Amino acid sequence: MSDEVKKFFSSLLQKINGLKAIIISDRDGVPILKLSLDGKFPELGTKQQFLATFTIATDQSSKMLLGQNKSIILMYKSTTVVQLNKSPLIITFVGTENCNTGHILSLDNEIDKYIGEYKVILDRD
Amino acid sequence: MEAKMDSILDAMMQRDQVTGVLIADNQGLSCGTRGMAHSQASGLITEISHQAAKIHPNLDAPVVILESENTSVTISKYGPHTGAIYKKKSPSKK
């Protein structure tokens, strides 16, 4: 991914309270970009199997006649995971239990500006 | 819980010069909005309150007032909730 995109997502790690890591992956959970605050990646939220379950969950929840699913928030005892559906990309935010989830969700439109070109490339392939 | 939150939001909107009200939880998720307050702002409003509280960690979270030309936004934290009140600024007296 371009330096501009990396820079943008790195700045999010600094800006959002409690955010530990950001992973951009494809629908199968294969990471395209992995960024973390301290160079370490939390076990749970970064495994390929975990990332790929989002694809199934978002496809299933889109069948509830409420329109296409946009995001899923997972709240665990000590971790919060926010996954955004930017088909064919999945953007996963992993943070602490007190992570500012609302701030992550409000970045939806801004993220679109940066990843738009990659969505087009992946769609073409 | 929701009915109580709704009644608080409605009561706040009845006040003089209030143009919008927002209540968010500790994780920046919107609990309710009225008027010009947008639920997308809930994360940032919570963050502003959290950051301001770091100035004096031993004291309660301060009230933050953001002023623009026509509007002022008062941000205040009560327990697990953060509230924002959008007010139309009265024209200054000469």
mmCIF file with all atom_site columns, C-alpha atoms in Angstrom:
data_model
loop_
_atom_site.group_PDB
_atom_site.id
_atom_site.type_symbol
_atom_site.label_atom_id
_atom_site.label_alt_id
_atom_site.label_comp_id
_atom_site.label_asym_id
_atom_site.label_entity_id
_atom_site.label_seq_id
_atom_site.pdbx_PDB_ins_code
_atom_site.Cartn_x
_atom_site.Cartn_y
_atom_site.Cartn_z
_atom_site.occupancy
_atom_site.B_iso_or_equiv
_atom_site.pdbx_formal_charge
_atom_site.auth_seq_id
_atom_site.auth_comp_id
_atom_site.auth_asym_id
_atom_site.auth_atom_id
_atom_site.pdbx_PDB_model_num
ATOM 1   C CA . MET A 1 1   ? 0.000   0.000   0.000   1.00 0.00 ? 1   MET A CA 1
ATOM 2   C CA . SER A 1 2   ? 1.171   3.526   -0.687  1.00 0.00 ? 2   SER A CA 1
ATOM 3   C CA . ASP A 1 3   ? 2.998   5.579   1.906   1.00 0.00 ? 3   ASP A CA 1
ATOM 4   C CA . GLU A 1 4   ? 0.083   7.978   2.069   1.00 0.00 ? 4   GLU A CA 1
ATOM 5   C CA . VAL A 1 5   ? -2.309  5.194   3.116   1.00 0.00 ? 5   VAL A CA 1
ATOM 6   C CA . LYS A 1 6   ? 0.172   3.818   5.665   1.00 0.00 ? 6   LYS A CA 1
ATOM 7   C CA . LYS A 1 7   ? 0.683   7.298   7.065   1.00 0.00 ? 7   LYS A CA 1
ATOM 8   C CA . PHE A 1 8   ? -3.051  7.837   7.402   1.00 0.00 ? 8   PHE A CA 1
ATOM 9   C CA . PHE A 1 9   ? -3.659  4.571   9.277   1.00 0.00 ? 9   PHE A CA 1
ATOM 10  C CA . SER A 1 10  ? -0.549  5.102   11.434  1.00 0.00 ? 10  SER A CA 1
ATOM 11  C CA . SER A 1 11  ? -1.910  8.497   12.420  1.00 0.00 ? 11  SER A CA 1
ATOM 12  C CA . LEU A 1 12  ? -5.168  6.818   13.483  1.00 0.00 ? 12  LEU A CA 1
ATOM 13  C CA . LEU A 1 13  ? -3.219  4.598   15.879  1.00 0.00 ? 13  LEU A CA 1
ATOM 14  C CA . GLN A 1 14  ? -1.880  7.723   17.576  1.00 0.00 ? 14  GLN A CA 1
ATOM 15  C CA . LYS A 1 15  ? -5.170  9.617   17.483  1.00 0.00 ? 15  LYS A CA 1
ATOM 16  C CA . ILE A 1 16  ? -7.680  7.067   18.735  1.00 0.00 ? 16  ILE A CA 1
ATOM 17  C CA . ASN A 1 17  ? -7.676  6.407   22.421  1.00 0.00 ? 17  ASN A CA 1
ATOM 18  C CA . GLY A 1 18  ? -7.054  2.737   23.281  1.00 0.00 ? 18  GLY A CA 1
ATOM 19  C CA . LEU A 1 19  ? -6.421  1.573   19.724  1.00 0.00 ? 19  LEU A CA 1
ATOM 20  C CA . LYS A 1 20  ? -3.652  -1.061  19.497  1.00 0.00 ? 20  LYS A CA 1
ATOM 21  C CA . ALA A 1 21  ? -3.610  -2.357  15.934  1.00 0.00 ? 21  ALA A CA 1
ATOM 22  C CA . ILE A 1 22  ? -5.137  -1.944  12.480  1.00 0.00 ? 22  ILE A CA 1
ATOM 23  C CA . ILE A 1 23  ? -5.238  -4.730  9.904   1.00 0.00 ? 23  ILE A CA 1
ATOM 24  C CA . ILE A 1 24  ? -6.436  -4.328  6.340   1.00 0.00 ? 24  ILE A CA 1
ATOM 25  C CA . SER A 1 25  ? -7.152  -7.699  4.783   1.00 0.00 ? 25  SER A CA 1
ATOM 26  C CA . ASP A 1 26  ? -9.031  -9.240  1.891   1.00 0.00 ? 26  ASP A CA 1
ATOM 27  C CA . ARG A 1 27  ? -12.233 -11.293 2.231   1.00 0.00 ? 27  ARG A CA 1
ATOM 28  C CA . ASP A 1 28  ? -10.243 -14.432 3.114   1.00 0.00 ? 28  ASP A CA 1
ATOM 29  C CA . GLY A 1 29  ? -8.479  -12.690 5.966   1.00 0.00 ? 29  GLY A CA 1
ATOM 30  C CA . VAL A 1 30  ? -5.129  -12.443 4.186   1.00 0.00 ? 30  VAL A CA 1
ATOM 31  C CA . PRO A 1 31  ? -3.490  -9.300  5.582   1.00 0.00 ? 31  PRO A CA 1
ATOM 32  C CA . ILE A 1 32  ? -2.561  -6.550  3.112   1.00 0.00 ? 32  ILE A CA 1
ATOM 33  C CA . LEU A 1 33  ? -1.457  -4.006  5.708   1.00 0.00 ? 33  LEU A CA 1
ATOM 34  C CA . LYS A 1 34  ? -0.737  -4.596  9.389   1.00 0.00 ? 34  LYS A CA 1
ATOM 35  C CA . LEU A 1 35  ? 0.042   -1.737  11.739  1.00 0.00 ? 35  LEU A CA 1
ATOM 36  C CA . SER A 1 36  ? 0.400   -1.720  15.505  1.00 0.00 ? 36  SER A CA 1
ATOM 37  C CA . LEU A 1 37  ? 1.230   0.844   18.110  1.00 0.00 ? 37  LEU A CA 1
ATOM 38  C CA . ASP A 1 38  ? 4.126   -1.022  19.739  1.00 0.00 ? 38  ASP A CA 1
ATOM 39  C CA . GLY A 1 39  ? 5.111   -3.456  16.970  1.00 0.00 ? 39  GLY A CA 1
ATOM 40  C CA . LYS A 1 40  ? 3.263   -6.298  18.712  1.00 0.00 ? 40  LYS A CA 1
ATOM 41  C CA . PHE A 1 41  ? -0.009  -7.723  17.442  1.00 0.00 ? 41  PHE A CA 1
ATOM 42  C CA . PRO A 1 42  ? -2.691  -8.913  19.858  1.00 0.00 ? 42  PRO A CA 1
ATOM 43  C CA . GLU A 1 43  ? -3.179  -12.677 19.341  1.00 0.00 ? 43  GLU A CA 1
ATOM 44  C CA . LEU A 1 44  ? -6.931  -12.838 19.002  1.00 0.00 ? 44  LEU A CA 1
ATOM 45  C CA . GLY A 1 45  ? -7.786  -10.061 16.627  1.00 0.00 ? 45  GLY A CA 1
ATOM 46  C CA . THR A 1 46  ? -5.017  -10.598 14.106  1.00 0.00 ? 46  THR A CA 1
ATOM 47  C CA . LYS A 1 47  ? -5.292  -14.299 13.245  1.00 0.00 ? 47  LYS A CA 1
ATOM 48  C CA . GLN A 1 48  ? -6.324  -15.043 9.674   1.00 0.00 ? 48  GLN A CA 1
ATOM 49  C CA . GLN A 1 49  ? -9.143  -17.372 10.779  1.00 0.00 ? 49  GLN A CA 1
ATOM 50  C CA . PHE A 1 50  ? -10.521 -14.664 13.044  1.00 0.00 ? 50  PHE A CA 1
ATOM 51  C CA . LEU A 1 51  ? -10.382 -12.045 10.302  1.00 0.00 ? 51  LEU A CA 1
ATOM 52  C CA . ALA A 1 52  ? -12.060 -14.379 7.820   1.00 0.00 ? 52  ALA A CA 1
ATOM 53  C CA . THR A 1 53  ? -15.033 -15.079 10.132  1.00 0.00 ? 53  THR A CA 1
ATOM 54  C CA . PHE A 1 54  ? -16.067 -11.488 9.570   1.00 0.00 ? 54  PHE A CA 1
ATOM 55  C CA . THR A 1 55  ? -16.819 -12.300 5.914   1.00 0.00 ? 55  THR A CA 1
ATOM 56  C CA . ILE A 1 56  ? -19.304 -14.994 6.994   1.00 0.00 ? 56  ILE A CA 1
ATOM 57  C CA . ALA A 1 57  ? -20.798 -12.833 9.745   1.00 0.00 ? 57  ALA A CA 1
ATOM 58  C CA . THR A 1 58  ? -21.278 -9.794  7.492   1.00 0.00 ? 58  THR A CA 1
ATOM 59  C CA . ASP A 1 59  ? -22.799 -11.913 4.701   1.00 0.00 ? 59  ASP A CA 1
ATOM 60  C CA . GLN A 1 60  ? -25.226 -13.536 7.139   1.00 0.00 ? 60  GLN A CA 1
ATOM 61  C CA . SER A 1 61  ? -26.214 -10.280 8.840   1.00 0.00 ? 61  SER A CA 1
ATOM 62  C CA . SER A 1 62  ? -26.882 -8.706  5.453   1.00 0.00 ? 62  SER A CA 1
ATOM 63  C CA . LYS A 1 63  ? -29.771 -11.190 5.107   1.00 0.00 ? 63  LYS A CA 1
ATOM 64  C CA . MET A 1 64  ? -31.758 -9.560  7.909   1.00 0.00 ? 64  MET A CA 1
ATOM 65  C CA . LEU A 1 65  ? -33.588 -7.234  5.470   1.00 0.00 ? 65  LEU A CA 1
ATOM 66  C CA . LEU A 1 66  ? -31.873 -4.216  7.006   1.00 0.00 ? 66  LEU A CA 1
ATOM 67  C CA . GLY A 1 67  ? -29.595 -3.537  4.038   1.00 0.00 ? 67  GLY A CA 1
ATOM 68  C CA . GLN A 1 68  ? -25.956 -4.457  3.687   1.00 0.00 ? 68  GLN A CA 1
ATOM 69  C CA . ASN A 1 69  ? -24.005 -4.806  6.917   1.00 0.00 ? 69  ASN A CA 1
ATOM 70  C CA . LYS A 1 70  ? -21.447 -2.001  7.355   1.00 0.00 ? 70  LYS A CA 1
ATOM 71  C CA . SER A 1 71  ? -19.607 -2.858  10.536  1.00 0.00 ? 71  SER A CA 1
ATOM 72  C CA . ILE A 1 72  ? -19.438 -5.346  13.388  1.00 0.00 ? 72  ILE A CA 1
ATOM 73  C CA . ILE A 1 73  ? -18.258 -4.471  16.900  1.00 0.00 ? 73  ILE A CA 1
ATOM 74  C CA . LEU A 1 74  ? -16.977 -7.281  19.103  1.00 0.00 ? 74  LEU A CA 1
ATOM 75  C CA . MET A 1 75  ? -16.546 -6.510  22.792  1.00 0.00 ? 75  MET A CA 1
ATOM 76  C CA . TYR A 1 76  ? -14.521 -8.979  24.821  1.00 0.00 ? 76  TYR A CA 1
ATOM 77  C CA . LYS A 1 77  ? -13.421 -8.804  28.453  1.00 0.00 ? 77  LYS A CA 1
ATOM 78  C CA . SER A 1 78  ? -10.195 -6.975  27.668  1.00 0.00 ? 78  SER A CA 1
ATOM 79  C CA . THR A 1 79  ? -10.366 -6.304  23.931  1.00 0.00 ? 79  THR A CA 1
ATOM 80  C CA . THR A 1 80  ? -12.613 -4.434  21.531  1.00 0.00 ? 80  THR A CA 1
ATOM 81  C CA . VAL A 1 81  ? -12.569 -5.356  17.843  1.00 0.00 ? 81  VAL A CA 1
ATOM 82  C CA . VAL A 1 82  ? -14.270 -3.164  15.240  1.00 0.00 ? 82  VAL A CA 1
ATOM 83  C CA . GLN A 1 83  ? -14.479 -4.564  11.716  1.00 0.00 ? 83  GLN A CA 1
ATOM 84  C CA . LEU A 1 84  ? -15.584 -2.448  8.779   1.00 0.00 ? 84  LEU A CA 1
ATOM 85  C CA . ASN A 1 85  ? -16.996 -3.982  5.639   1.00 0.00 ? 85  ASN A CA 1
ATOM 86  C CA . LYS A 1 86  ? -15.283 -2.225  2.728   1.00 0.00 ? 86  LYS A CA 1
ATOM 87  C CA . SER A 1 87  ? -15.923 -5.040  0.269   1.00 0.00 ? 87  SER A CA 1
ATOM 88  C CA . PRO A 1 88  ? -13.670 -6.576  -1.046  1.00 0.00 ? 88  PRO A CA 1
ATOM 89  C CA . LEU A 1 89  ? -11.536 -5.303  1.861   1.00 0.00 ? 89  LEU A CA 1
ATOM 90  C CA . ILE A 1 90  ? -12.000 -5.824  5.594   1.00 0.00 ? 90  ILE A CA 1
ATOM 91  C CA . ILE A 1 91  ? -10.595 -3.219  7.966   1.00 0.00 ? 91  ILE A CA 1
ATOM 92  C CA . THR A 1 92  ? -10.065 -4.503  11.509  1.00 0.00 ? 92  THR A CA 1
ATOM 93  C CA . PHE A 1 93  ? -9.362  -2.237  14.467  1.00 0.00 ? 93  PHE A CA 1
ATOM 94  C CA . VAL A 1 94  ? -8.158  -3.946  17.653  1.00 0.00 ? 94  VAL A CA 1
ATOM 95  C CA . GLY A 1 95  ? -8.175  -1.959  20.879  1.00 0.00 ? 95  GLY A CA 1
ATOM 96  C CA . THR A 1 96  ? -8.508  -2.148  24.629  1.00 0.00 ? 96  THR A CA 1
ATOM 97  C CA . GLU A 1 97  ? -11.862 -2.604  26.383  1.00 0.00 ? 97  GLU A CA 1
ATOM 98  C CA . ASN A 1 98  ? -12.114 1.195   26.766  1.00 0.00 ? 98  ASN A CA 1
ATOM 99  C CA . CYS A 1 99  ? -11.271 1.908   23.129  1.00 0.00 ? 99  CYS A CA 1
ATOM 100 C CA . ASN A 1 100 ? -13.164 4.853   21.600  1.00 0.00 ? 100 ASN A CA 1
ATOM 101 C CA . THR A 1 101 ? -15.446 2.822   19.323  1.00 0.00 ? 101 THR A CA 1
ATOM 102 C CA . GLY A 1 102 ? -17.522 5.832   18.299  1.00 0.00 ? 102 GLY A CA 1
ATOM 103 C CA . HIS A 1 103 ? -14.420 7.616   17.020  1.00 0.00 ? 103 HIS A CA 1
ATOM 104 C CA . ILE A 1 104 ? -13.505 4.616   14.840  1.00 0.00 ? 104 ILE A CA 1
ATOM 105 C CA . LEU A 1 105 ? -17.015 4.425   13.378  1.00 0.00 ? 105 LEU A CA 1
ATOM 106 C CA . SER A 1 106 ? -17.041 8.148   12.585  1.00 0.00 ? 106 SER A CA 1
ATOM 107 C CA . LEU A 1 107 ? -13.972 7.687   10.363  1.00 0.00 ? 107 LEU A CA 1
ATOM 108 C CA . ASP A 1 108 ? -15.950 5.604   7.890   1.00 0.00 ? 108 ASP A CA 1
ATOM 109 C CA . ASN A 1 109 ? -16.127 8.277   5.159   1.00 0.00 ? 109 ASN A CA 1
ATOM 110 C CA . GLU A 1 110 ? -12.515 9.384   5.618   1.00 0.00 ? 110 GLU A CA 1
ATOM 111 C CA . ILE A 1 111 ? -11.271 5.785   5.238   1.00 0.00 ? 111 ILE A CA 1
ATOM 112 C CA . ASP A 1 112 ? -13.217 5.460   1.975   1.00 0.00 ? 112 ASP A CA 1
ATOM 113 C CA . LYS A 1 113 ? -11.147 8.269   0.445   1.00 0.00 ? 113 LYS A CA 1
ATOM 114 C CA . TYR A 1 114 ? -7.899  6.398   1.121   1.00 0.00 ? 114 TYR A CA 1
ATOM 115 C CA . ILE A 1 115 ? -8.839  2.853   0.216   1.00 0.00 ? 115 ILE A CA 1
ATOM 116 C CA . GLY A 1 116 ? -11.078 3.607   -2.775  1.00 0.00 ? 116 GLY A CA 1
ATOM 117 C CA . GLU A 1 117 ? -8.350  2.903   -5.344  1.00 0.00 ? 117 GLU A CA 1
ATOM 118 C CA . TYR A 1 118 ? -7.467  -0.464  -3.750  1.00 0.00 ? 118 TYR A CA 1
ATOM 119 C CA . LYS A 1 119 ? -11.100 -1.558  -3.826  1.00 0.00 ? 119 LYS A CA 1
ATOM 120 C CA . VAL A 1 120 ? -11.145 -0.892  -7.577  1.00 0.00 ? 120 VAL A CA 1
ATOM 121 C CA . ILE A 1 121 ? -7.910  -2.884  -8.132  1.00 0.00 ? 121 ILE A CA 1
ATOM 122 C CA . LEU A 1 122 ? -9.127  -5.876  -6.082  1.00 0.00 ? 122 LEU A CA 1
ATOM 123 C CA . ASP A 1 123 ? -12.539 -5.828  -7.777  1.00 0.00 ? 123 ASP A CA 1
ATOM 124 C CA . ARG A 1 124 ? -10.818 -5.912  -11.181 1.00 0.00 ? 124 ARG A CA 1
ATOM 125 C CA . ASP A 1 125 ? -8.698  -8.915  -10.165 1.00 0.00 ? 125 ASP A CA 1
ATOM 126 C CA . MET B 2 1   ? -33.525 3.609   30.360  1.00 0.00 ? 1   MET B CA 1
ATOM 127 C CA . GLU B 2 2   ? -34.213 4.790   26.819  1.00 0.00 ? 2   GLU B CA 1
ATOM 128 C CA . ALA B 2 3   ? -37.369 6.629   27.794  1.00 0.00 ? 3   ALA B CA 1
ATOM 129 C CA . LYS B 2 4   ? -35.478 8.454   30.534  1.00 0.00 ? 4   LYS B CA 1
ATOM 130 C CA . MET B 2 5   ? -32.680 9.373   28.085  1.00 0.00 ? 5   MET B CA 1
ATOM 131 C CA . ASP B 2 6   ? -35.267 10.603  25.563  1.00 0.00 ? 6   ASP B CA 1
ATOM 132 C CA . SER B 2 7   ? -36.996 12.746  28.171  1.00 0.00 ? 7   SER B CA 1
ATOM 133 C CA . ILE B 2 8   ? -33.652 14.296  29.192  1.00 0.00 ? 8   ILE B CA 1
ATOM 134 C CA . LEU B 2 9   ? -32.809 15.064  25.559  1.00 0.00 ? 9   LEU B CA 1
ATOM 135 C CA . ASP B 2 10  ? -36.263 16.562  24.942  1.00 0.00 ? 10  ASP B CA 1
ATOM 136 C CA . ALA B 2 11  ? -36.074 18.652  28.117  1.00 0.00 ? 11  ALA B CA 1
ATOM 137 C CA . MET B 2 12  ? -32.667 20.011  27.110  1.00 0.00 ? 12  MET B CA 1
ATOM 138 C CA . MET B 2 13  ? -33.963 20.954  23.674  1.00 0.00 ? 13  MET B CA 1
ATOM 139 C CA . GLN B 2 14  ? -36.727 23.070  25.273  1.00 0.00 ? 14  GLN B CA 1
ATOM 140 C CA . ARG B 2 15  ? -34.157 25.373  26.846  1.00 0.00 ? 15  ARG B CA 1
ATOM 141 C CA . ASP B 2 16  ? -33.375 28.809  25.486  1.00 0.00 ? 16  ASP B CA 1
ATOM 142 C CA . GLN B 2 17  ? -31.007 28.988  22.506  1.00 0.00 ? 17  GLN B CA 1
ATOM 143 C CA . VAL B 2 18  ? -30.317 25.251  22.527  1.00 0.00 ? 18  VAL B CA 1
ATOM 144 C CA . THR B 2 19  ? -30.071 23.957  18.956  1.00 0.00 ? 19  THR B CA 1
ATOM 145 C CA . GLY B 2 20  ? -28.810 20.439  19.577  1.00 0.00 ? 20  GLY B CA 1
ATOM 146 C CA . VAL B 2 21  ? -28.061 17.875  22.279  1.00 0.00 ? 21  VAL B CA 1
ATOM 147 C CA . LEU B 2 22  ? -25.976 14.717  22.218  1.00 0.00 ? 22  LEU B CA 1
ATOM 148 C CA . ILE B 2 23  ? -25.319 12.053  24.844  1.00 0.00 ? 23  ILE B CA 1
ATOM 149 C CA . ALA B 2 24  ? -22.558 9.485   24.319  1.00 0.00 ? 24  ALA B CA 1
ATOM 150 C CA . ASP B 2 25  ? -21.264 6.612   26.435  1.00 0.00 ? 25  ASP B CA 1
ATOM 151 C CA . ASN B 2 26  ? -17.686 6.001   27.601  1.00 0.00 ? 26  ASN B CA 1
ATOM 152 C CA . GLN B 2 27  ? -16.811 4.227   24.344  1.00 0.00 ? 27  GLN B CA 1
ATOM 153 C CA . GLY B 2 28  ? -17.906 7.143   22.191  1.00 0.00 ? 28  GLY B CA 1
ATOM 154 C CA . LEU B 2 29  ? -21.101 5.472   21.047  1.00 0.00 ? 29  LEU B CA 1
ATOM 155 C CA . SER B 2 30  ? -24.089 7.751   20.683  1.00 0.00 ? 30  SER B CA 1
ATOM 156 C CA . CYS B 2 31  ? -26.929 7.156   23.201  1.00 0.00 ? 31  CYS B CA 1
ATOM 157 C CA . GLY B 2 32  ? -29.172 9.797   21.638  1.00 0.00 ? 32  GLY B CA 1
ATOM 158 C CA . THR B 2 33  ? -29.180 13.056  19.719  1.00 0.00 ? 33  THR B CA 1
ATOM 159 C CA . ARG B 2 34  ? -31.567 15.913  19.055  1.00 0.00 ? 34  ARG B CA 1
ATOM 160 C CA . GLY B 2 35  ? -31.471 18.900  16.720  1.00 0.00 ? 35  GLY B CA 1
ATOM 161 C CA . MET B 2 36  ? -28.254 19.787  14.928  1.00 0.00 ? 36  MET B CA 1
ATOM 162 C CA . ALA B 2 37  ? -26.123 17.349  16.953  1.00 0.00 ? 37  ALA B CA 1
ATOM 163 C CA . HIS B 2 38  ? -24.975 14.493  14.737  1.00 0.00 ? 38  HIS B CA 1
ATOM 164 C CA . SER B 2 39  ? -24.430 10.992  16.122  1.00 0.00 ? 39  SER B CA 1
ATOM 165 C CA . GLN B 2 40  ? -21.179 10.763  14.094  1.00 0.00 ? 40  GLN B CA 1
ATOM 166 C CA . ALA B 2 41  ? -19.705 13.413  16.414  1.00 0.00 ? 41  ALA B CA 1
ATOM 167 C CA . SER B 2 42  ? -20.150 11.267  19.539  1.00 0.00 ? 42  SER B CA 1
ATOM 168 C CA . GLY B 2 43  ? -16.688 9.666   19.314  1.00 0.00 ? 43  GLY B CA 1
ATOM 169 C CA . LEU B 2 44  ? -14.901 12.985  18.985  1.00 0.00 ? 44  LEU B CA 1
ATOM 170 C CA . ILE B 2 45  ? -16.915 14.608  21.768  1.00 0.00 ? 45  ILE B CA 1
ATOM 171 C CA . THR B 2 46  ? -16.073 11.771  24.166  1.00 0.00 ? 46  THR B CA 1
ATOM 172 C CA . GLU B 2 47  ? -12.427 12.022  23.107  1.00 0.00 ? 47  GLU B CA 1
ATOM 173 C CA . ILE B 2 48  ? -12.305 15.782  23.752  1.00 0.00 ? 48  ILE B CA 1
ATOM 174 C CA . SER B 2 49  ? -13.668 15.212  27.242  1.00 0.00 ? 49  SER B CA 1
ATOM 175 C CA . HIS B 2 50  ? -11.179 12.368  27.932  1.00 0.00 ? 50  HIS B CA 1
ATOM 176 C CA . GLN B 2 51  ? -8.220  14.418  26.704  1.00 0.00 ? 51  GLN B CA 1
ATOM 177 C CA . ALA B 2 52  ? -9.267  17.486  28.732  1.00 0.00 ? 52  ALA B CA 1
ATOM 178 C CA . ALA B 2 53  ? -9.526  15.307  31.855  1.00 0.00 ? 53  ALA B CA 1
ATOM 179 C CA . LYS B 2 54  ? -5.833  14.383  31.451  1.00 0.00 ? 54  LYS B CA 1
ATOM 180 C CA . ILE B 2 55  ? -4.773  17.976  32.181  1.00 0.00 ? 55  ILE B CA 1
ATOM 181 C CA . HIS B 2 56  ? -5.592  17.511  35.870  1.00 0.00 ? 56  HIS B CA 1
ATOM 182 C CA . PRO B 2 57  ? -5.994  13.757  36.402  1.00 0.00 ? 57  PRO B CA 1
ATOM 183 C CA . ASN B 2 58  ? -6.814  14.156  40.115  1.00 0.00 ? 58  ASN B CA 1
ATOM 184 C CA . LEU B 2 59  ? -9.816  16.368  39.475  1.00 0.00 ? 59  LEU B CA 1
ATOM 185 C CA . ASP B 2 60  ? -13.185 15.585  37.905  1.00 0.00 ? 60  ASP B CA 1
ATOM 186 C CA . ALA B 2 61  ? -13.420 15.909  34.119  1.00 0.00 ? 61  ALA B CA 1
ATOM 187 C CA . PRO B 2 62  ? -13.730 19.606  33.240  1.00 0.00 ? 62  PRO B CA 1
ATOM 188 C CA . VAL B 2 63  ? -16.509 21.264  31.273  1.00 0.00 ? 63  VAL B CA 1
ATOM 189 C CA . VAL B 2 64  ? -15.172 22.087  27.801  1.00 0.00 ? 64  VAL B CA 1
ATOM 190 C CA . ILE B 2 65  ? -16.723 24.867  25.728  1.00 0.00 ? 65  ILE B CA 1
ATOM 191 C CA . LEU B 2 66  ? -15.977 25.035  22.007  1.00 0.00 ? 66  LEU B CA 1
ATOM 192 C CA . GLU B 2 67  ? -16.891 28.397  20.540  1.00 0.00 ? 67  GLU B CA 1
ATOM 193 C CA . SER B 2 68  ? -17.372 29.279  16.911  1.00 0.00 ? 68  SER B CA 1
ATOM 194 C CA . GLU B 2 69  ? -18.800 32.412  15.341  1.00 0.00 ? 69  GLU B CA 1
ATOM 195 C CA . ASN B 2 70  ? -22.461 31.448  15.750  1.00 0.00 ? 70  ASN B CA 1
ATOM 196 C CA . THR B 2 71  ? -22.498 28.352  17.918  1.00 0.00 ? 71  THR B CA 1
ATOM 197 C CA . SER B 2 72  ? -21.024 27.161  21.160  1.00 0.00 ? 72  SER B CA 1
ATOM 198 C CA . VAL B 2 73  ? -20.760 23.514  22.171  1.00 0.00 ? 73  VAL B CA 1
ATOM 199 C CA . THR B 2 74  ? -20.568 22.713  25.870  1.00 0.00 ? 74  THR B CA 1
ATOM 200 C CA . ILE B 2 75  ? -19.117 19.270  26.626  1.00 0.00 ? 75  ILE B CA 1
ATOM 201 C CA . SER B 2 76  ? -19.490 17.786  30.054  1.00 0.00 ? 76  SER B CA 1
ATOM 202 C CA . LYS B 2 77  ? -18.980 14.347  31.562  1.00 0.00 ? 77  LYS B CA 1
ATOM 203 C CA . TYR B 2 78  ? -21.364 12.784  34.097  1.00 0.00 ? 78  TYR B CA 1
ATOM 204 C CA . GLY B 2 79  ? -20.308 9.331   35.260  1.00 0.00 ? 79  GLY B CA 1
ATOM 205 C CA . PRO B 2 80  ? -20.138 6.986   32.270  1.00 0.00 ? 80  PRO B CA 1
ATOM 206 C CA . HIS B 2 81  ? -21.846 9.484   29.952  1.00 0.00 ? 81  HIS B CA 1
ATOM 207 C CA . THR B 2 82  ? -20.631 12.547  28.090  1.00 0.00 ? 82  THR B CA 1
ATOM 208 C CA . GLY B 2 83  ? -23.097 15.218  27.065  1.00 0.00 ? 83  GLY B CA 1
ATOM 209 C CA . ALA B 2 84  ? -22.792 17.970  24.485  1.00 0.00 ? 84  ALA B CA 1
ATOM 210 C CA . ILE B 2 85  ? -25.134 20.950  24.256  1.00 0.00 ? 85  ILE B CA 1
ATOM 211 C CA . TYR B 2 86  ? -25.114 23.020  21.069  1.00 0.00 ? 86  TYR B CA 1
ATOM 212 C CA . LYS B 2 87  ? -26.197 26.619  21.655  1.00 0.00 ? 87  LYS B CA 1
ATOM 213 C CA . LYS B 2 88  ? -26.845 29.475  19.308  1.00 0.00 ? 88  LYS B CA 1
ATOM 214 C CA . LYS B 2 89  ? -24.732 32.410  20.430  1.00 0.00 ? 89  LYS B CA 1
ATOM 215 C CA . SER B 2 90  ? -26.672 35.517  21.305  1.00 0.00 ? 90  SER B CA 1
ATOM 216 C CA . PRO B 2 91  ? -25.580 38.620  19.327  1.00 0.00 ? 91  PRO B CA 1
ATOM 217 C CA . SER B 2 92  ? -23.032 40.611  21.330  1.00 0.00 ? 92  SER B CA 1
ATOM 218 C CA . LYS B 2 93  ? -24.287 43.853  22.825  1.00 0.00 ? 93  LYS B CA 1
ATOM 219 C CA . LYS B 2 94  ? -22.507 47.041  21.731  1.00 0.00 ? 94  LYS B CA 1
#
